[in-house]
C-alpha cells in the first residue's frame, strides 16, 4: 500500500508540471546606475575614471628617435658645406703670404732629391786646386813629353769650371790629341800614362802592320753639363775638367780604329780594344766603354773622380 501511495504522488506531480507554461519573454536586465562612490583600483592616481573603451584614443604613430647630440648631422647647414667624412683633416690655412714669399708648405729645392735637381738648383762650386799639387802634376807631364799650356781659370757658373785648367795638344810626344783638350792636369796625366804603358804596347802587339799611333781623336773634354746631358741629376765630370772621351785611334798607315761594340769581335782589333779598356782602370777611376750603356756606344769615357776608399767603376 505504501508503494502505491508514492506512485500516486509522482503521477500527480507529473500532471502539474505538464500543465505549467513558461513566459514568452524572459526578464530584461536592469540598467547599471552611475557609480559615484570612491575610486576603484583601476582609476589613476588623481581619482579620475579611465574613459570607456569606445572613447579610448587611437594610438599615434611612433615618432622618430632623435639622434644623440654628439652625432654629426647628415644635412649641412646652408652656406656651410661640411667636408666629406672620408677626407683627412686638412691643415689650418693662415692669412695669405706677402708677395714674393714662398709657401712654407711647398717643396723647396733643398727637399728635392739630387736626381730631380737641375744644375742651377744644386748650387755647386768649383773645386779649388793647390799650387803645390798643380806644380807637381805639370812637372810629371813635362817629364813624359806631354805638350800642353796653362790657361786662365774657367768659371761658367753653377759649379762648372776648372780652377787651374790646361790645354793639351799632344798626349805623348808625336801623338796628337785632336781636337785639343781642355782638362785638369790629373786627367791629362792619367791619359799620358795609360797611352804610354797600355795603349801603345797593346797596339804594337795586336796591330803591328798598322805602324805606330799618331793621333788620339777625342770627342769631349771640358763641357758644362750634367751626366749624359740630362736635364736633372748629378753634374758630369766633364763639367769639372776631370773627364775625356776617346772616340778613335789613328795609326801611321792611315787606318783608324774606332771605339765601338767589340765584345764578340774575334779579331786582333777587338782584342786591342778590350785590352786597352780593361787597362784603363789602372789609371782612371771611371772607365765606361761601348758595352756599358747606349750613351757610350761610340767612345771610352775616362775620368779621375775621387771616391771614398779609392773605389773605381770600370765597365
Short mmCIF file of C-alpha atoms in Angstrom, two decimals:
data_model
loop_
_atom_site.label_atom_id
_atom_site.label_comp_id
_atom_site.label_asym_id
_atom_site.label_seq_id
_atom_site.Cartn_x
_atom_site.Cartn_y
_atom_site.Cartn_z
CA UNK A 1 0.00 0.00 0.00
CA UNK A 2 2.85 2.38 0.77
CA UNK A 3 4.38 1.86 -2.68
CA UNK A 4 1.02 2.61 -4.31
CA UNK A 5 0.78 5.90 -2.38
CA UNK A 6 4.26 7.03 -3.54
CA UNK A 7 3.42 6.15 -7.12
CA UNK A 8 0.18 8.19 -6.93
CA UNK A 9 2.13 11.25 -5.68
CA UNK A 10 4.64 11.07 -8.56
CA UNK A 11 1.85 10.83 -11.12
CA UNK A 12 0.10 13.86 -9.63
CA UNK A 13 3.34 15.91 -9.71
CA UNK A 14 3.98 14.99 -13.34
CA UNK A 15 0.49 16.19 -14.31
CA UNK A 16 1.03 19.52 -12.55
CA UNK A 17 4.40 20.13 -14.32
CA UNK A 18 2.99 19.27 -17.70
CA UNK A 19 0.28 21.90 -17.34
CA UNK A 20 2.64 24.71 -16.37
CA UNK A 21 3.78 27.22 -19.12
CA UNK A 22 6.98 29.32 -19.37
CA UNK A 23 6.57 33.10 -20.05
CA UNK A 24 7.00 34.26 -23.64
CA UNK A 25 9.72 36.76 -22.75
CA UNK A 26 12.27 36.34 -20.07
CA UNK A 27 13.13 39.12 -17.61
CA UNK A 28 15.14 42.07 -19.03
CA UNK A 29 18.42 43.17 -17.29
CA UNK A 30 18.22 46.39 -15.31
CA UNK A 31 20.35 49.40 -16.39
CA UNK A 32 23.52 49.87 -14.30
CA UNK A 33 23.33 53.01 -12.19
CA UNK A 34 26.19 55.63 -12.38
CA UNK A 35 28.93 54.94 -9.96
CA UNK A 36 29.72 57.86 -7.69
CA UNK A 37 31.48 56.02 -4.98
CA UNK A 38 35.16 56.09 -4.09
CA UNK A 39 37.75 55.31 -6.81
CA UNK A 40 38.38 51.74 -7.67
CA UNK A 41 41.77 50.15 -8.01
CA UNK A 42 41.54 50.69 -11.86
CA UNK A 43 41.49 54.51 -11.60
CA UNK A 44 44.60 56.75 -11.90
CA UNK A 45 46.31 58.49 -9.03
CA UNK A 46 44.22 61.70 -9.38
CA UNK A 47 40.90 59.75 -8.72
CA UNK A 48 39.53 60.04 -12.30
CA UNK A 49 37.98 57.07 -14.01
CA UNK A 50 39.56 55.66 -17.17
CA UNK A 51 37.47 56.54 -20.24
CA UNK A 52 35.13 53.98 -21.70
CA UNK A 53 36.59 51.64 -24.28
CA UNK A 54 34.77 53.47 -27.09
CA UNK A 55 36.40 56.75 -26.10
CA UNK A 56 39.95 55.42 -25.84
CA UNK A 57 42.31 57.49 -28.09
CA UNK A 58 43.73 55.91 -31.19
CA UNK A 59 47.47 55.19 -30.76
CA UNK A 60 49.65 57.76 -32.59
CA UNK A 61 52.48 56.59 -34.88
CA UNK A 62 55.77 56.15 -33.08
CA UNK A 63 57.88 59.28 -33.54
CA UNK A 64 61.39 59.08 -34.98
CA UNK A 65 64.03 58.53 -32.36
CA UNK A 66 66.24 61.58 -32.05
CA UNK A 67 69.96 61.06 -32.66
CA UNK A 68 72.41 61.92 -29.93
CA UNK A 69 73.60 65.48 -29.93
CA UNK A 70 77.20 64.37 -30.46
CA UNK A 71 76.49 62.74 -33.82
CA UNK A 72 77.31 64.70 -36.98
CA UNK A 73 74.15 65.86 -38.80
CA UNK A 74 73.68 64.33 -42.19
CA UNK A 75 72.34 67.56 -43.69
CA UNK A 76 74.67 70.53 -43.64
CA UNK A 77 73.52 73.97 -42.70
CA UNK A 78 73.01 76.44 -45.56
CA UNK A 79 76.19 78.15 -46.82
CA UNK A 80 78.31 75.93 -44.60
CA UNK A 81 79.09 72.77 -46.59
CA UNK A 82 80.59 70.08 -44.44
CA UNK A 83 83.65 68.20 -45.68
CA UNK A 84 83.07 64.54 -46.58
CA UNK A 85 83.73 62.26 -43.65
CA UNK A 86 86.18 60.18 -45.67
CA UNK A 87 88.57 63.09 -46.34
CA UNK A 88 91.53 63.51 -43.98
CA UNK A 89 91.71 66.64 -41.92
CA UNK A 90 93.40 69.49 -43.75
CA UNK A 91 95.91 71.80 -42.07
CA UNK A 92 94.59 75.14 -40.98
CA UNK A 93 95.04 77.85 -43.55
CA UNK A 94 96.62 81.08 -42.44
CA UNK A 95 96.40 84.52 -43.99
CA UNK A 96 97.84 84.98 -47.49
CA UNK A 97 101.60 85.47 -47.60
CA UNK A 98 103.06 88.78 -48.76
CA UNK A 99 104.09 88.92 -52.43
CA UNK A 100 107.46 87.33 -53.10
CA UNK A 101 107.28 84.98 -50.11
CA UNK A 102 107.31 81.27 -50.76
CA UNK A 103 104.64 78.97 -49.42
CA UNK A 104 106.28 77.19 -46.46
CA UNK A 105 104.37 74.03 -47.32
CA UNK A 106 105.53 73.96 -50.96
CA UNK A 107 108.52 71.73 -51.79
CA UNK A 108 111.80 73.62 -51.96
CA UNK A 109 114.97 72.95 -53.90
CA UNK A 110 116.58 71.50 -50.80
CA UNK A 111 113.76 68.97 -50.44
CA UNK A 112 114.27 67.57 -53.93
CA UNK A 113 116.48 64.50 -54.29
CA UNK A 114 119.70 65.15 -56.28
CA UNK A 115 118.34 63.14 -59.21
CA UNK A 116 115.47 65.64 -59.55
CA UNK A 117 117.57 68.81 -59.31
CA UNK A 118 118.77 70.88 -62.23
CA UNK A 119 122.31 72.17 -62.39
CA UNK A 120 121.13 75.60 -61.19
CA UNK A 121 119.29 74.12 -58.20
CA UNK A 122 122.35 72.27 -56.89
CA UNK A 123 124.35 75.43 -56.08
CA UNK A 124 127.69 73.78 -56.78
CA UNK A 125 131.07 75.46 -56.61
CA UNK A 126 134.37 74.91 -58.41
CA UNK A 127 136.79 72.68 -56.55
CA UNK A 128 139.98 74.57 -55.65
CA UNK A 129 143.43 73.19 -56.53
CA UNK A 130 146.55 73.91 -54.54
CA UNK A 131 149.50 75.50 -56.28
CA UNK A 132 151.86 72.81 -54.97
CA UNK A 133 149.79 69.90 -56.30
CA UNK A 134 149.33 71.58 -59.66
CA UNK A 135 153.06 72.22 -59.98
CA UNK A 136 153.86 68.61 -59.12
CA UNK A 137 151.37 67.34 -61.71
CA UNK A 138 152.59 69.59 -64.52
CA UNK A 139 156.16 68.55 -63.79
CA UNK A 140 155.13 64.91 -64.30
CA UNK A 141 153.51 65.85 -67.63
CA UNK A 142 156.68 67.55 -68.81
CA UNK A 143 158.73 64.50 -67.87
CA UNK A 144 156.50 62.34 -70.09
CA UNK A 145 156.76 64.78 -73.01
CA UNK A 146 153.12 65.85 -72.96
CA UNK A 147 152.58 69.06 -74.91
CA UNK A 148 150.28 71.44 -73.03
CA UNK A 149 149.86 75.02 -71.88
CA UNK A 150 148.23 76.71 -68.91
CA UNK A 151 145.06 78.71 -69.45
CA UNK A 152 143.11 81.14 -67.22
CA UNK A 153 140.64 79.88 -64.65
CA UNK A 154 137.30 78.77 -66.10
CA UNK A 155 134.08 79.66 -64.27
CA UNK A 156 130.88 79.08 -66.22
CA UNK A 157 128.66 79.27 -63.12
CA UNK A 158 126.65 76.62 -61.28
CA UNK A 159 129.84 74.76 -60.34
CA UNK A 160 131.04 74.35 -63.93
CA UNK A 161 134.68 75.23 -64.35
CA UNK A 162 138.33 74.43 -63.62
CA UNK A 163 140.46 76.23 -61.07
CA UNK A 164 143.77 75.53 -62.86
CA UNK A 165 142.98 74.29 -66.39
CA UNK A 166 145.46 73.24 -69.05
CA UNK A 167 145.09 72.72 -72.80
CA UNK A 168 146.70 69.51 -74.09
CA UNK A 169 147.67 69.30 -77.77
CA UNK A 170 149.81 66.12 -77.65
CA UNK A 171 149.04 63.20 -75.35
CA UNK A 172 152.63 61.99 -75.72
CA UNK A 173 155.49 63.11 -77.97
CA UNK A 174 154.41 62.59 -81.58
CA UNK A 175 150.83 61.57 -80.66
CA UNK A 176 148.47 64.47 -81.26
CA UNK A 177 145.26 64.95 -79.32
CA UNK A 178 142.56 66.17 -81.72
CA UNK A 179 140.95 68.47 -81.06
CA UNK A 180 142.98 70.00 -78.26
CA UNK A 181 141.55 69.09 -74.87
CA UNK A 182 140.87 71.48 -72.01
CA UNK A 183 141.12 69.44 -68.82
CA UNK A 184 142.67 69.36 -65.36
CA UNK A 185 146.26 68.22 -65.05
CA UNK A 186 145.40 64.94 -63.18
CA UNK A 187 143.19 63.83 -66.10
CA UNK A 188 145.93 64.65 -68.62
CA UNK A 189 148.48 62.73 -66.55
CA UNK A 190 146.24 59.64 -66.36
CA UNK A 191 145.75 59.82 -70.15
CA UNK A 192 149.50 60.04 -70.81
CA UNK A 193 150.33 57.12 -68.52
CA UNK A 194 147.55 54.96 -70.00
CA UNK A 195 148.80 55.68 -73.52
CA UNK A 196 152.45 55.03 -72.66
CA UNK A 197 152.06 51.89 -70.51
CA UNK A 198 149.00 50.18 -72.06
CA UNK A 199 147.69 51.56 -75.37
CA UNK A 200 150.98 51.76 -77.27
CA UNK A 201 152.19 48.28 -76.16
CA UNK A 202 148.78 46.73 -76.95
CA UNK A 203 148.75 48.32 -80.42
CA UNK A 204 152.28 47.05 -81.13
CA UNK A 205 151.25 43.51 -80.13
CA UNK A 206 147.85 43.38 -81.83
CA UNK A 207 148.27 45.62 -84.88
CA UNK A 208 151.97 45.83 -85.79
CA UNK A 209 151.19 46.14 -89.51
CA UNK A 210 149.39 49.44 -88.80
CA UNK A 211 152.52 51.15 -87.55
CA UNK A 212 152.56 53.47 -84.58
CA UNK A 213 149.68 55.54 -83.23
CA UNK A 214 149.92 59.12 -84.44
CA UNK A 215 146.63 60.66 -83.23
CA UNK A 216 144.10 60.16 -80.48
CA UNK A 217 140.72 61.57 -81.50
CA UNK A 218 138.74 62.83 -78.51
CA UNK A 219 135.00 63.55 -78.56
CA UNK A 220 134.59 65.62 -75.38
CA UNK A 221 136.85 67.16 -72.77
CA UNK A 222 135.61 70.11 -70.66
CA UNK A 223 131.89 70.79 -71.06
CA UNK A 224 129.41 72.35 -68.64
CA UNK A 225 126.56 69.84 -68.33
CA UNK A 226 125.02 67.11 -66.20
CA UNK A 227 125.80 63.43 -66.69
CA UNK A 228 124.84 62.14 -70.13
CA UNK A 229 123.48 65.60 -70.96
CA UNK A 230 120.40 65.09 -68.79
CA UNK A 231 118.25 67.97 -67.51
CA UNK A 232 118.45 66.85 -63.87
CA UNK A 233 120.85 64.73 -61.86
CA UNK A 234 124.49 64.77 -60.84
CA UNK A 235 126.99 67.03 -62.51
CA UNK A 236 129.21 65.46 -65.18
CA UNK A 237 132.92 65.11 -64.54
CA UNK A 238 133.35 66.83 -67.90
CA UNK A 239 131.99 69.97 -66.21
CA UNK A 240 134.83 69.79 -63.69
CA UNK A 241 137.64 69.04 -66.16
CA UNK A 242 138.13 65.52 -64.82
CA UNK A 243 136.99 63.56 -67.90
CA UNK A 244 137.83 62.92 -71.53
CA UNK A 245 136.05 60.81 -74.17
CA UNK A 246 138.18 58.87 -76.65
CA UNK A 247 136.49 58.13 -79.99
CA UNK A 248 139.28 56.52 -82.05
CA UNK A 249 142.99 55.93 -82.59
CA UNK A 250 144.68 56.89 -85.84
CA UNK A 251 147.63 54.78 -87.00
CA UNK A 252 150.67 55.60 -89.09
CA UNK A 253 149.47 53.57 -92.08
CA UNK A 254 146.33 55.71 -92.34
CA UNK A 255 143.91 53.37 -90.61
CA UNK A 256 141.57 54.38 -87.79
CA UNK A 257 140.45 52.01 -85.05
CA UNK A 258 137.12 53.38 -83.92
CA UNK A 259 135.80 52.64 -80.47
CA UNK A 260 132.61 50.63 -80.85
CA UNK A 261 130.98 47.49 -79.50
CA UNK A 262 133.57 44.74 -79.81
CA UNK A 263 132.58 42.25 -77.11
CA UNK A 264 132.14 39.48 -79.68
CA UNK A 265 134.77 40.74 -82.12
CA UNK A 266 137.15 37.76 -82.67
CA UNK A 267 139.81 39.81 -84.47
CA UNK A 268 143.01 41.31 -83.07
CA UNK A 269 141.37 44.72 -83.37
CA UNK A 270 138.67 43.53 -80.96
CA UNK A 271 141.37 42.15 -78.66
CA UNK A 272 143.20 45.50 -78.78
CA UNK A 273 140.09 47.49 -77.77
CA UNK A 274 139.12 45.10 -74.95
CA UNK A 275 142.71 45.20 -73.64
CA UNK A 276 143.02 48.98 -73.51
CA UNK A 277 139.52 49.29 -72.00
CA UNK A 278 140.40 46.91 -69.16
CA UNK A 279 143.79 48.59 -68.64
CA UNK A 280 142.17 51.99 -68.35
CA UNK A 281 141.00 51.15 -64.83
CA UNK A 282 144.66 51.13 -63.71
CA UNK A 283 144.91 54.88 -64.40
CA UNK A 284 141.34 56.27 -64.29
CA UNK A 285 138.76 55.86 -61.53
CA UNK A 286 135.92 55.55 -64.06
CA UNK A 287 136.00 53.70 -67.39
CA UNK A 288 132.83 53.36 -69.44
CA UNK A 289 133.09 51.54 -72.78
CA UNK A 290 130.56 50.74 -75.54
CA UNK A 291 129.33 47.73 -73.56
CA UNK A 292 128.28 49.84 -70.56
CA UNK A 293 125.21 51.63 -71.93
CA UNK A 294 123.73 53.30 -75.00
CA UNK A 295 125.26 56.68 -74.13
CA UNK A 296 128.79 55.30 -74.64
CA UNK A 297 128.36 53.16 -77.75
CA UNK A 298 130.94 55.14 -79.73
CA UNK A 299 133.66 56.09 -77.22
CA UNK A 300 135.51 55.45 -73.99
CA UNK A 301 134.56 57.72 -71.10
CA UNK A 302 137.58 58.15 -68.81
CA UNK A 303 137.62 60.27 -65.65
CA UNK A 304 139.56 60.76 -62.42
CA UNK A 305 136.75 61.46 -59.94
CA UNK A 306 137.82 60.80 -56.36
CA UNK A 307 135.65 58.32 -54.43
CA UNK A 308 135.76 57.19 -50.83
CA UNK A 309 138.10 54.32 -50.19
CA UNK A 310 139.71 54.60 -53.62
CA UNK A 311 136.70 52.86 -55.23
CA UNK A 312 136.75 52.59 -59.03
CA UNK A 313 133.98 51.88 -61.51
CA UNK A 314 135.04 50.19 -64.75
CA UNK A 315 132.72 48.66 -67.35
#
